[in-house]
Short mmCIF file of C-alpha atoms in Angstrom, two decimals:
data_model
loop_
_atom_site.label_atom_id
_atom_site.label_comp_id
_atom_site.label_asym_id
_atom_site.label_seq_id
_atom_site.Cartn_x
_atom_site.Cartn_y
_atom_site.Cartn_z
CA UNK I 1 22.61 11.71 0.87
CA UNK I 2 25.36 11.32 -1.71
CA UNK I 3 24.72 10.66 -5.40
CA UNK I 4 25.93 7.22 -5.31
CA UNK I 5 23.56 6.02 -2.98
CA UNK I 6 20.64 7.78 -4.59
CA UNK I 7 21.55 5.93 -7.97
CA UNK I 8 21.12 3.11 -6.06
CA UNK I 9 17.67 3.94 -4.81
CA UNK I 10 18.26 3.98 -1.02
CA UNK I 11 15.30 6.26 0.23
CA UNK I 12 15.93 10.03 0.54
CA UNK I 13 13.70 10.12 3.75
CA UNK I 14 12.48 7.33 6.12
CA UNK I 15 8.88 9.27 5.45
CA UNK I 16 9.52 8.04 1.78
CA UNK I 17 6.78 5.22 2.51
CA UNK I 18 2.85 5.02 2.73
CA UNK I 19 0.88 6.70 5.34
CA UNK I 20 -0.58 3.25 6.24
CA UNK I 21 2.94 1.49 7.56
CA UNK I 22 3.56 4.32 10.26
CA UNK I 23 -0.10 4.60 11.38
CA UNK I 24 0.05 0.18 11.37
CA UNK I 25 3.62 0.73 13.57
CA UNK I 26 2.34 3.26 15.74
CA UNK I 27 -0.56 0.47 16.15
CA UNK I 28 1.87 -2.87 16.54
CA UNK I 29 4.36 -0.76 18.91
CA UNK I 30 0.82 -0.23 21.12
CA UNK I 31 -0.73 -3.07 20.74
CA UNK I 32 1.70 -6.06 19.69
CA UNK I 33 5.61 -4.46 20.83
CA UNK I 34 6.96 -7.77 21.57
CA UNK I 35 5.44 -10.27 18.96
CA UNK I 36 7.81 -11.30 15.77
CA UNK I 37 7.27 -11.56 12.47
CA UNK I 38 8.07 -12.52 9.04
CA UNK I 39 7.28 -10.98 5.82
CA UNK I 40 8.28 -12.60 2.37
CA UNK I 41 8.48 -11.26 -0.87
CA UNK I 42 6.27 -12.98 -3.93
CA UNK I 43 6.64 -12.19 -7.39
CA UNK I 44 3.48 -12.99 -9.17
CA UNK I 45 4.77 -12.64 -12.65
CA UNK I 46 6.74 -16.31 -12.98
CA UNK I 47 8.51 -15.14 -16.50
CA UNK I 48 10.09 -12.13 -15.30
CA UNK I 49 13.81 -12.94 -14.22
CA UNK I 50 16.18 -10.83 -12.55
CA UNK I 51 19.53 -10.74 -13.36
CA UNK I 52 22.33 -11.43 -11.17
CA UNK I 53 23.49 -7.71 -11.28
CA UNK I 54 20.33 -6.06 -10.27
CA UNK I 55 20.50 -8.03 -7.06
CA UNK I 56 23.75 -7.45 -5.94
CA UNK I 57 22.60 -3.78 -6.75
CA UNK I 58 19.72 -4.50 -4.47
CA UNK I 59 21.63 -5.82 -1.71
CA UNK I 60 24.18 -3.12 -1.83
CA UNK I 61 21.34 -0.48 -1.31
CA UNK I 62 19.50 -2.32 1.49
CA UNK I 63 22.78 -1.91 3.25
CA UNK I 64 22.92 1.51 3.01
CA UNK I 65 19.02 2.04 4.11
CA UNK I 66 20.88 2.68 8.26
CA UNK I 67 21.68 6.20 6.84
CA UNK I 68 17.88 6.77 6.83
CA UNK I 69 16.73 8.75 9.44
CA UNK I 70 13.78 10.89 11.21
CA UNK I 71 15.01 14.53 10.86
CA UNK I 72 14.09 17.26 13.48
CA UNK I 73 11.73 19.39 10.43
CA UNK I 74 9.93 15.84 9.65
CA UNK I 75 9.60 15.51 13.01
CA UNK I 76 8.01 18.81 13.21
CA UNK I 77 5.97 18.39 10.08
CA UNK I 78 4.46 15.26 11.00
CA UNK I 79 3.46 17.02 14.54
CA UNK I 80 1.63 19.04 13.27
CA UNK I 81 0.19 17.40 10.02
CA UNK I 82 -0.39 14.10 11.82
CA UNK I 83 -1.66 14.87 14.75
CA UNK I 84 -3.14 11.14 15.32
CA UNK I 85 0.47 10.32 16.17
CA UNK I 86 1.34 10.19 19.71
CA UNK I 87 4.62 11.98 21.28
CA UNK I 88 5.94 7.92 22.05
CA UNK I 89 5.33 7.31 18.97
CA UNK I 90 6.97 10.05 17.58
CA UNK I 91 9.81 9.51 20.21
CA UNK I 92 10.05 5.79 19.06
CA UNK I 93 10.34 6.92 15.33
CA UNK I 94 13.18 9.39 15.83
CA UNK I 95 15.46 6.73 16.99
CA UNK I 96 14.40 4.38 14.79
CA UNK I 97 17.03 2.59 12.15
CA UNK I 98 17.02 0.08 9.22
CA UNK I 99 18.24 -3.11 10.04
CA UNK I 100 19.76 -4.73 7.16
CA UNK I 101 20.67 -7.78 8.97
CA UNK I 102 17.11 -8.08 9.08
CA UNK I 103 16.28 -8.67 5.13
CA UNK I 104 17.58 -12.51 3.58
CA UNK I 105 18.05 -12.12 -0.34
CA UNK I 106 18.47 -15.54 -2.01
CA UNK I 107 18.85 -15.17 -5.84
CA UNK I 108 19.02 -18.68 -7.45
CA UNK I 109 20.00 -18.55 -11.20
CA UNK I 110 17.99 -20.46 -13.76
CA UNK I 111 19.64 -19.72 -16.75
CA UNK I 112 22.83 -21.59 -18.38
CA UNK I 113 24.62 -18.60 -17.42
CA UNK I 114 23.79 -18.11 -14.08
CA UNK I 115 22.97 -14.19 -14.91
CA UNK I 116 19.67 -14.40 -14.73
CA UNK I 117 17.63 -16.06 -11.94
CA UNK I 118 14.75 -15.41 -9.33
CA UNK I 119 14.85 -13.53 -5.69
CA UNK I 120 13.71 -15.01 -2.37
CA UNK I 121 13.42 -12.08 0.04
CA UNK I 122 12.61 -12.63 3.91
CA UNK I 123 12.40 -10.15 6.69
CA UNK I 124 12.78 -11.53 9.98
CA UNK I 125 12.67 -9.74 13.65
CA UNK I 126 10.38 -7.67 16.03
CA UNK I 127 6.62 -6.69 13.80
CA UNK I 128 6.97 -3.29 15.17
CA UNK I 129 10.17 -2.84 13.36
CA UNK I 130 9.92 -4.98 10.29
CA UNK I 131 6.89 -3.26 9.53
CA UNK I 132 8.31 -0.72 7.91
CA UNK I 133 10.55 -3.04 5.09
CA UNK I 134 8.24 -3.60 2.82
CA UNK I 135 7.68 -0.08 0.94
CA UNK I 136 10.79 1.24 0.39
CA UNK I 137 12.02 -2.50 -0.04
CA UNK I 138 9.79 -2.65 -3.14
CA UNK I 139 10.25 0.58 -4.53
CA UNK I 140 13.86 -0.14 -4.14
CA UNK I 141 13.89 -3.83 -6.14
CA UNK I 142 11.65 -2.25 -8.74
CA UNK I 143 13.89 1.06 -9.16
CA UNK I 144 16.94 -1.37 -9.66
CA UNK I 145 15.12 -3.74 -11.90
CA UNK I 146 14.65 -0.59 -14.48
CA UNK I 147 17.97 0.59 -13.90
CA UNK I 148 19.72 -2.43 -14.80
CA UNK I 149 17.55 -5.46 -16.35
CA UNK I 150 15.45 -3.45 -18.70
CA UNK I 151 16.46 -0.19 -19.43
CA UNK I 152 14.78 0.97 -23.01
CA UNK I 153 12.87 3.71 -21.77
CA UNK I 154 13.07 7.07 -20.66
CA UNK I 155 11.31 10.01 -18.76
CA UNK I 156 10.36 12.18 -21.81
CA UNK I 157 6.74 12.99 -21.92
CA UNK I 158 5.62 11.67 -18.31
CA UNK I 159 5.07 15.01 -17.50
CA UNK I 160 2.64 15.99 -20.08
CA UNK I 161 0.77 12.19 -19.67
CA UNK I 162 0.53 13.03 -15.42
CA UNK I 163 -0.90 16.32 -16.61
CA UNK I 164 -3.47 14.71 -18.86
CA UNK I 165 -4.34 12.07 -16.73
CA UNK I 166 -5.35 14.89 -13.63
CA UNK I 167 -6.71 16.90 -16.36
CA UNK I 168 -9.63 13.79 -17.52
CA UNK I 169 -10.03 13.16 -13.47
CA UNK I 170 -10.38 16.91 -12.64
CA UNK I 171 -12.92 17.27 -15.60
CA UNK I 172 -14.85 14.60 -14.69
CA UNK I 173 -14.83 16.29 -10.82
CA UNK I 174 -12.94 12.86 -9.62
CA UNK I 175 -11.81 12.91 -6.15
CA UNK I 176 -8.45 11.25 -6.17
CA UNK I 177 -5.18 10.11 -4.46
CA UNK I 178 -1.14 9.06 -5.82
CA UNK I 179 -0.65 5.56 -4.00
CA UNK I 180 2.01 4.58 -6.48
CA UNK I 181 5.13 4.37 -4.38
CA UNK I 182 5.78 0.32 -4.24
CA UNK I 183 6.03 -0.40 -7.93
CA UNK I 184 7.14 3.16 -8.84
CA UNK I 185 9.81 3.02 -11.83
CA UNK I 186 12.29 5.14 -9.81
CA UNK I 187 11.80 7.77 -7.23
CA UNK I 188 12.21 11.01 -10.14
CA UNK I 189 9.20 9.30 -11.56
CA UNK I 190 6.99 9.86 -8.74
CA UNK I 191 8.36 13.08 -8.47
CA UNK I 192 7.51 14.06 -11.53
CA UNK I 193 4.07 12.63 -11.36
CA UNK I 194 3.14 14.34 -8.45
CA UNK I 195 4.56 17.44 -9.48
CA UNK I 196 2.27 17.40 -12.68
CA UNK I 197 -1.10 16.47 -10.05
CA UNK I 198 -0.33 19.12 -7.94
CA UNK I 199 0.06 22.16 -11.61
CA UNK I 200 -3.09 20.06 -12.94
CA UNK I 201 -5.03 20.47 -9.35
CA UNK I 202 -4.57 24.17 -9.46
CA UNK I 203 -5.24 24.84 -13.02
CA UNK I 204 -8.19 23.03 -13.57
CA UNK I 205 -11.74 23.85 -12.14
CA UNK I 206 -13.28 20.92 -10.77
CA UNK I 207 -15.64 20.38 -7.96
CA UNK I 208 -13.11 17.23 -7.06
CA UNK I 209 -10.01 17.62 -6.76
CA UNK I 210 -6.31 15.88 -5.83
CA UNK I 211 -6.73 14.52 -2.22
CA UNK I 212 -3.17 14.07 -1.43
CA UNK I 213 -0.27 10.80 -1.65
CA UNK I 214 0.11 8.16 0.09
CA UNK I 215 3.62 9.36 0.61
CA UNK I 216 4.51 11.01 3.12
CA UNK I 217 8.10 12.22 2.18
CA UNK I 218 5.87 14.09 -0.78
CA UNK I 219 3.05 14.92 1.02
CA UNK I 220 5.50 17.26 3.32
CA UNK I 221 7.40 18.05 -0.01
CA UNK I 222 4.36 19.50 -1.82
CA UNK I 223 2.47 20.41 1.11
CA UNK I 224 -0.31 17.49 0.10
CA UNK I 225 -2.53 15.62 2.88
CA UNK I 226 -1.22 12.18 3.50
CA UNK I 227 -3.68 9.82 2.76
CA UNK I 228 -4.11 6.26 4.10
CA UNK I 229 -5.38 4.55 7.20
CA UNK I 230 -5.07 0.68 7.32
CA UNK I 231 -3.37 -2.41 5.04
CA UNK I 232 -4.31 -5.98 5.11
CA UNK I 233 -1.06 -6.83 7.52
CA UNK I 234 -3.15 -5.60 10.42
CA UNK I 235 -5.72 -7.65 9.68
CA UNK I 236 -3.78 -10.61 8.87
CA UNK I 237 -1.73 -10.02 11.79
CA UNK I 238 -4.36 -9.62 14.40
CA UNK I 239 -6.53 -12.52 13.59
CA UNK I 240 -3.15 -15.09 13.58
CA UNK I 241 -2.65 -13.36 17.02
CA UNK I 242 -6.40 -13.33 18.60
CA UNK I 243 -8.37 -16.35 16.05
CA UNK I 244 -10.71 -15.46 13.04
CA UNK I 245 -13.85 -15.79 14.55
CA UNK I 246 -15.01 -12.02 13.92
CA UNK I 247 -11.46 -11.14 12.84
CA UNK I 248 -12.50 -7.98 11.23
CA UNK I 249 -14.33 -6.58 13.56
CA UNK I 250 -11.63 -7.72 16.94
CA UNK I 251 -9.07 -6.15 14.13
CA UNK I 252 -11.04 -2.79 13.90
CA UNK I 253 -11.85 -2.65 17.42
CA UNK I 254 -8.47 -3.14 18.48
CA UNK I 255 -7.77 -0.19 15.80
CA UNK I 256 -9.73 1.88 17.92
CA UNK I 257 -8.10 1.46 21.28
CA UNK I 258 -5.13 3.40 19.01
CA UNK I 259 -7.23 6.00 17.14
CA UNK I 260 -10.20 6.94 18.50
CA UNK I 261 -12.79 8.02 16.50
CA UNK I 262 -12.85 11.41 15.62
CA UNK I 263 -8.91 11.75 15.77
CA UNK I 264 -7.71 10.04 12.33
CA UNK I 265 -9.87 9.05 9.49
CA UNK I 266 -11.38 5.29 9.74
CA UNK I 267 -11.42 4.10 6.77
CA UNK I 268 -11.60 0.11 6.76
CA UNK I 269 -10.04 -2.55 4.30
CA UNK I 270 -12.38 -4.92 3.29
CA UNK I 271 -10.93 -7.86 1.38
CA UNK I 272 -8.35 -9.20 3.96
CA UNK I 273 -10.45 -12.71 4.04
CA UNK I 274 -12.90 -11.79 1.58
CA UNK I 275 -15.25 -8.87 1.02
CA UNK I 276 -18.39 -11.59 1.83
CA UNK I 277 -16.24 -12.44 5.19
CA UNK I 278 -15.68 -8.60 5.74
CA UNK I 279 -19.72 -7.37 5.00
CA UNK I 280 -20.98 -10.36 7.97
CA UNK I 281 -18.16 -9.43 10.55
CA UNK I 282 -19.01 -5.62 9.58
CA UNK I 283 -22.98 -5.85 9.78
CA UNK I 284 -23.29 -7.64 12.80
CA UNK I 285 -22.21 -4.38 14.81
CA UNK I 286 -24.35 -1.45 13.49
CA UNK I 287 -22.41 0.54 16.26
CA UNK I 288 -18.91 0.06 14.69
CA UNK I 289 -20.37 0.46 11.26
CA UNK I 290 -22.03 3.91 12.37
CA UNK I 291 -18.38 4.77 13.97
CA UNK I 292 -15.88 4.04 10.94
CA UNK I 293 -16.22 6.62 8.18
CA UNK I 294 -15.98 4.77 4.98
CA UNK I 295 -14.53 1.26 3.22
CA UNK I 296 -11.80 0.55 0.61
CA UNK I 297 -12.30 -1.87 -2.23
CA UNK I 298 -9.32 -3.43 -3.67
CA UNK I 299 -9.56 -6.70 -5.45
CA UNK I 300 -12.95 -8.20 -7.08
CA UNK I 301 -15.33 -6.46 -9.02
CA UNK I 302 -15.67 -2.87 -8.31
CA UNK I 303 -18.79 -2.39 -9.85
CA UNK I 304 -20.39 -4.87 -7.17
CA UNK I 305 -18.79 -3.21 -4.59
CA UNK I 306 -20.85 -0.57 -4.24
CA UNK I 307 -24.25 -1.81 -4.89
CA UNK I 308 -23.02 -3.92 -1.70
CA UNK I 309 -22.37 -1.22 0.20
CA UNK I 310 -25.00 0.67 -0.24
CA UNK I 311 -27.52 -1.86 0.45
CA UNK I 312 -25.35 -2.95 3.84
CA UNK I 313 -25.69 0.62 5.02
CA UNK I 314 -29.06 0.41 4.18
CA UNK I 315 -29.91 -2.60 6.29
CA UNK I 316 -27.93 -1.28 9.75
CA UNK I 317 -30.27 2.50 8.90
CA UNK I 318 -27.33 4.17 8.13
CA UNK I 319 -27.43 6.59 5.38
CA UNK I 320 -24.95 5.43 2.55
CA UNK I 321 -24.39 9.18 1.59
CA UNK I 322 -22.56 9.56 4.59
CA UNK I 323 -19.78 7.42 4.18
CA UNK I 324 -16.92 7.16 2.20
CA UNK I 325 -15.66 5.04 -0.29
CA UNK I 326 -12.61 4.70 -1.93
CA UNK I 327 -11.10 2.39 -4.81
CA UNK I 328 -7.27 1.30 -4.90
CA UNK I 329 -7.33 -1.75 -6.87
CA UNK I 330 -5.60 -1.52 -10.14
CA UNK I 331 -6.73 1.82 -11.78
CA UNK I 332 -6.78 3.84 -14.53
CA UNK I 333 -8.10 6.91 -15.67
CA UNK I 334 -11.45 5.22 -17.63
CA UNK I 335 -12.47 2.54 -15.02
CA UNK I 336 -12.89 5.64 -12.41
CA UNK I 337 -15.21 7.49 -14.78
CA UNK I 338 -16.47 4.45 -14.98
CA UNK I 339 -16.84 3.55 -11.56
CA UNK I 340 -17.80 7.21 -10.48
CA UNK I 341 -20.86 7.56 -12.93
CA UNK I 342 -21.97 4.40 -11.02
CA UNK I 343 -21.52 5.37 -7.50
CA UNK I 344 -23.29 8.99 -8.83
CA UNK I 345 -26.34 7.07 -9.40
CA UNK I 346 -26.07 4.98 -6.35
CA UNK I 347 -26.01 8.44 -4.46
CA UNK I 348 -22.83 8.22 -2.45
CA UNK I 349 -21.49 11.78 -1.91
CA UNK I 350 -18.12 10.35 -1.04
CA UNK I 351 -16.28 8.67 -3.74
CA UNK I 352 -12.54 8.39 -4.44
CA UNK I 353 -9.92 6.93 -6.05
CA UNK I 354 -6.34 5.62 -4.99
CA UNK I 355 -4.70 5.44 -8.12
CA UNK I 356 -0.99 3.61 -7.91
CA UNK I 357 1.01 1.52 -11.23
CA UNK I 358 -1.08 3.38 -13.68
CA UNK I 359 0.94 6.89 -12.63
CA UNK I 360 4.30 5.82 -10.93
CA UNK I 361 5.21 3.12 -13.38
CA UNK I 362 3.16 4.13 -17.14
CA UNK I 363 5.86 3.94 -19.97
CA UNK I 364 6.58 3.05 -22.95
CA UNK I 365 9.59 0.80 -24.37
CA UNK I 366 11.39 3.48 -25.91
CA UNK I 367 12.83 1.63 -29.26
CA UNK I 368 9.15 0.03 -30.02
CA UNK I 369 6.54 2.71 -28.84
CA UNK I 370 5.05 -1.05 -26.88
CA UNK I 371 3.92 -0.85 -23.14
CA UNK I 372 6.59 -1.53 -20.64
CA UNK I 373 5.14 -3.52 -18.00
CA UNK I 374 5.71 -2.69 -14.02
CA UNK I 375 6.71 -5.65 -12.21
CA UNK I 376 3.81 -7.42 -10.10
CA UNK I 377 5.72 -7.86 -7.26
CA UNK I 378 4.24 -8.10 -3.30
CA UNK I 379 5.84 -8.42 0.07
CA UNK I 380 3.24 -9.48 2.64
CA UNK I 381 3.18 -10.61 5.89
CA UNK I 382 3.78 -14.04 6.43
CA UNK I 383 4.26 -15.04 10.18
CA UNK I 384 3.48 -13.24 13.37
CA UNK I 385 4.40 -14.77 16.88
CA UNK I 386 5.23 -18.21 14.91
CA UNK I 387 1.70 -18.31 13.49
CA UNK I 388 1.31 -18.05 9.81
CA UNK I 389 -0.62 -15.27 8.30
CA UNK I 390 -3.23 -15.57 5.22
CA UNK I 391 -4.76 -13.15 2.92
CA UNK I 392 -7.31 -14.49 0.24
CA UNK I 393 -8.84 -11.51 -1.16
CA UNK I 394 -11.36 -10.82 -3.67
CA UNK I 395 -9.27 -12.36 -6.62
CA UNK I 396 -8.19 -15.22 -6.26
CA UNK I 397 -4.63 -14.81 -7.69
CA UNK I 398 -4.04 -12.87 -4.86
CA UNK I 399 -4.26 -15.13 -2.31
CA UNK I 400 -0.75 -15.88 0.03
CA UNK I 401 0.08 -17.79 3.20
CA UNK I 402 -0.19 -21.44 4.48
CA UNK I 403 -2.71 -23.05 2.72
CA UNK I 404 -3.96 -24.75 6.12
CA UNK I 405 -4.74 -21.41 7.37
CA UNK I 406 -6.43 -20.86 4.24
CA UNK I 407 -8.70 -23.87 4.10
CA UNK I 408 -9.40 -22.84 7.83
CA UNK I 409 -10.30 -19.21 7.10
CA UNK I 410 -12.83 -20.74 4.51
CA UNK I 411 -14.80 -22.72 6.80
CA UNK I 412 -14.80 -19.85 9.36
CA UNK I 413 -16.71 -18.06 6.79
CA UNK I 414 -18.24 -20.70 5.17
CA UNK I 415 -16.53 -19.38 1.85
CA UNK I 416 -16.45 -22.01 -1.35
CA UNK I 417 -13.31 -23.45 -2.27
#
């Protein structure tokens, strides 16, 4: 990879993504090979502009993402680290290639000027090879909104803050995971990050401890466990495809038929269409409930999440101590303590913590000492087989797709408006 295109934040690997988007393709190319798809991009923060240079930067670097490539040692790495992949899979991977053609940028100007504007982004073709757009998509658009919109900052000290941030975790015997790739400031931030988790992980005593990344690309360059199971795209995707009556659990059970239990980690999603939605879909098979090994929070209240939980697990006989439970929405170091003092008294044994923004993208504007906000940027599934896709979560800012679909999905569940 030459210099040039790693200024303009083309990924380094094709494993520079999360865990979750090759486990989902491995799923789609099994399950769904032939459906299509659409995914669009949404940028939740309305004042932030991008300038008209920062997308032509953009585009340039999506057209360079066809020198990214499977090489024969990830190849070997993930054989043997992944071993929930399947040789087809694998075998589909290796000759898998970007498709720029595949990704529509619109920017449409707003200001007198015409320099600074908004971005449309669609990407259009087969699910099983879209699928893997939207990571390094978004780590791309942020990494060449910081090096070209705003720019007054620097890496000084992000070393030392990583450090500190393991070091309050690791005190506090926090189990936790990097899951900061999408709205990381720039690939030598995450670097650095990690690099600090991994020096704090070994220095400090704790009975927890750093789980892995999200990554894989670091995973296999620190020798970290990859970490991730499921997204809300499967979800979305497979009740569009087979109806939302029960859409969790036919999206689980489908899951399944790809990793059996036992082989990967099943760690279920649980605010595709609602945690309320999830918890009735969920309950009504104690069997599938006793099968999958834990649940992710990610929007809503986290400190009702677990009182939830544990009184679902409860009411099927299973013993909540047993299962895992992770949280990935919008962390930092204080709302874990936080959140792990709670689930102590609750008595799971299980507890930890994705934590993305709050490492990848934590600075500072450099000529004010102010925070310098990431962006709040998505790209989420939007279509699949010509049927739209939804996701209304536990906040309700976060809630995309046709709002038909949505008022549907509501009555499925008998959720208020």
């Amino acid at each position: 990879m030459s210099a040039s295109l790693t200024d303009l934040a083309v990924p380094l690997s094709i494993l520079d993504t999360d865990l979750y988007k090759l486990t989902m393709q491995q799923a789609v190319l099994q399950q769904f090979p032939n459906v299509h798809s659409t995914y669009r991009f949404k940028n939740r923060s309305i004042s932030t502009l991008f300038t008209r240079q920062s997308i032509e930067r953009f585009r340039t670097a999506v057209s360079h993402f066809t020198t990214v490539q499977l090489t024969s040692a990830e190849l070997s790495w993930l054989q043997a680290a992944c071993p929930y992949f399947t040789s087809d899979y694998l075998d589909y991977l290796s000759t898998y290639r970007f498709k720029p053609e595949q990704v529509k940028v619109n920017y449409i100007p707003v200001s007198a000027d015409q320099l600074q504007g908004r971005v449309e982004i669609d990407v259009v073709g087969p699910w099983v090879e879209t699928i893997l757009w939207e990571v390094p998509l978004m780590a791309c658009l942020s990494e060449s909104y910081f090096q070209s919109v705003f720019t007054d900052w620097g890496y000084a000290g992000q070393d030392e803050l990583a450090y500190s941030k393991a070091q309050t975790l690791l005190s506090a015997n926090c189990h936790f995971s990097e899951f900061g790739t999408r709205r990381r400031r720039s690939y030598q931030t995450q670097d650095i990050v990690l690099q600090a988790l991994v020096r704090a992980s070994r220095e400090i005593p704790s009975s927890g401890g750093l789980s892995g990344t999200s990554n894989v690309h670091f995973a296999q360059k620190y020798d970290l466990t990859p970490i991730g199971t499921i997204a809300h795209e499967w979800f979305m995707g497979v009740s569009a495809l087979k109806g939302y009556e029960r859409a969790n659990v036919t999206a689980l059970k489908l899951w399944e038929e790809v990793y059996t239990p036992g082989t990967a980690p099943l760690i279920a999603l649980t605010d595709t269409f609602t945690t309320t939605a999830f918890f009735k879909d969920f309950a009504s098979d104690s069997e599938l409930a006793h099968r999958w090994t834990g649940l992710r929070q990610d929007s809503g209240d986290p400190f009702t999440f677990g009182p939830r939980v544990k009184e679902m697990y409860e009411a099927l006989g299973i013993p909540h101590a047993s299962k895992t439970i992770i949280f990935s929405d919008s962390l930092d170091v204080d709302k874990c303590l936080k959140i792990k003092k709670q689930c102590d008294e609750l008595g799971f044994a299980k507890v930890s913590f994705g934590i993305g923004t709050f490492l990848t993208n934590d600075f500072r504007v450099a000529s004010t000492g102010e925070k310098s906000k990431a962006l709040n940027i998505v790209i989420k599934l939007a279509s699949v087989g010509d049927k739209p896709c939804v996701k209304l979560s536990d906040d309700l800012t976060k809630t995309t797709g046709d709002q038909d679909t949505v008022d549907h999905v509501k009555r499925v569940y008998n959720l208020s408006a």
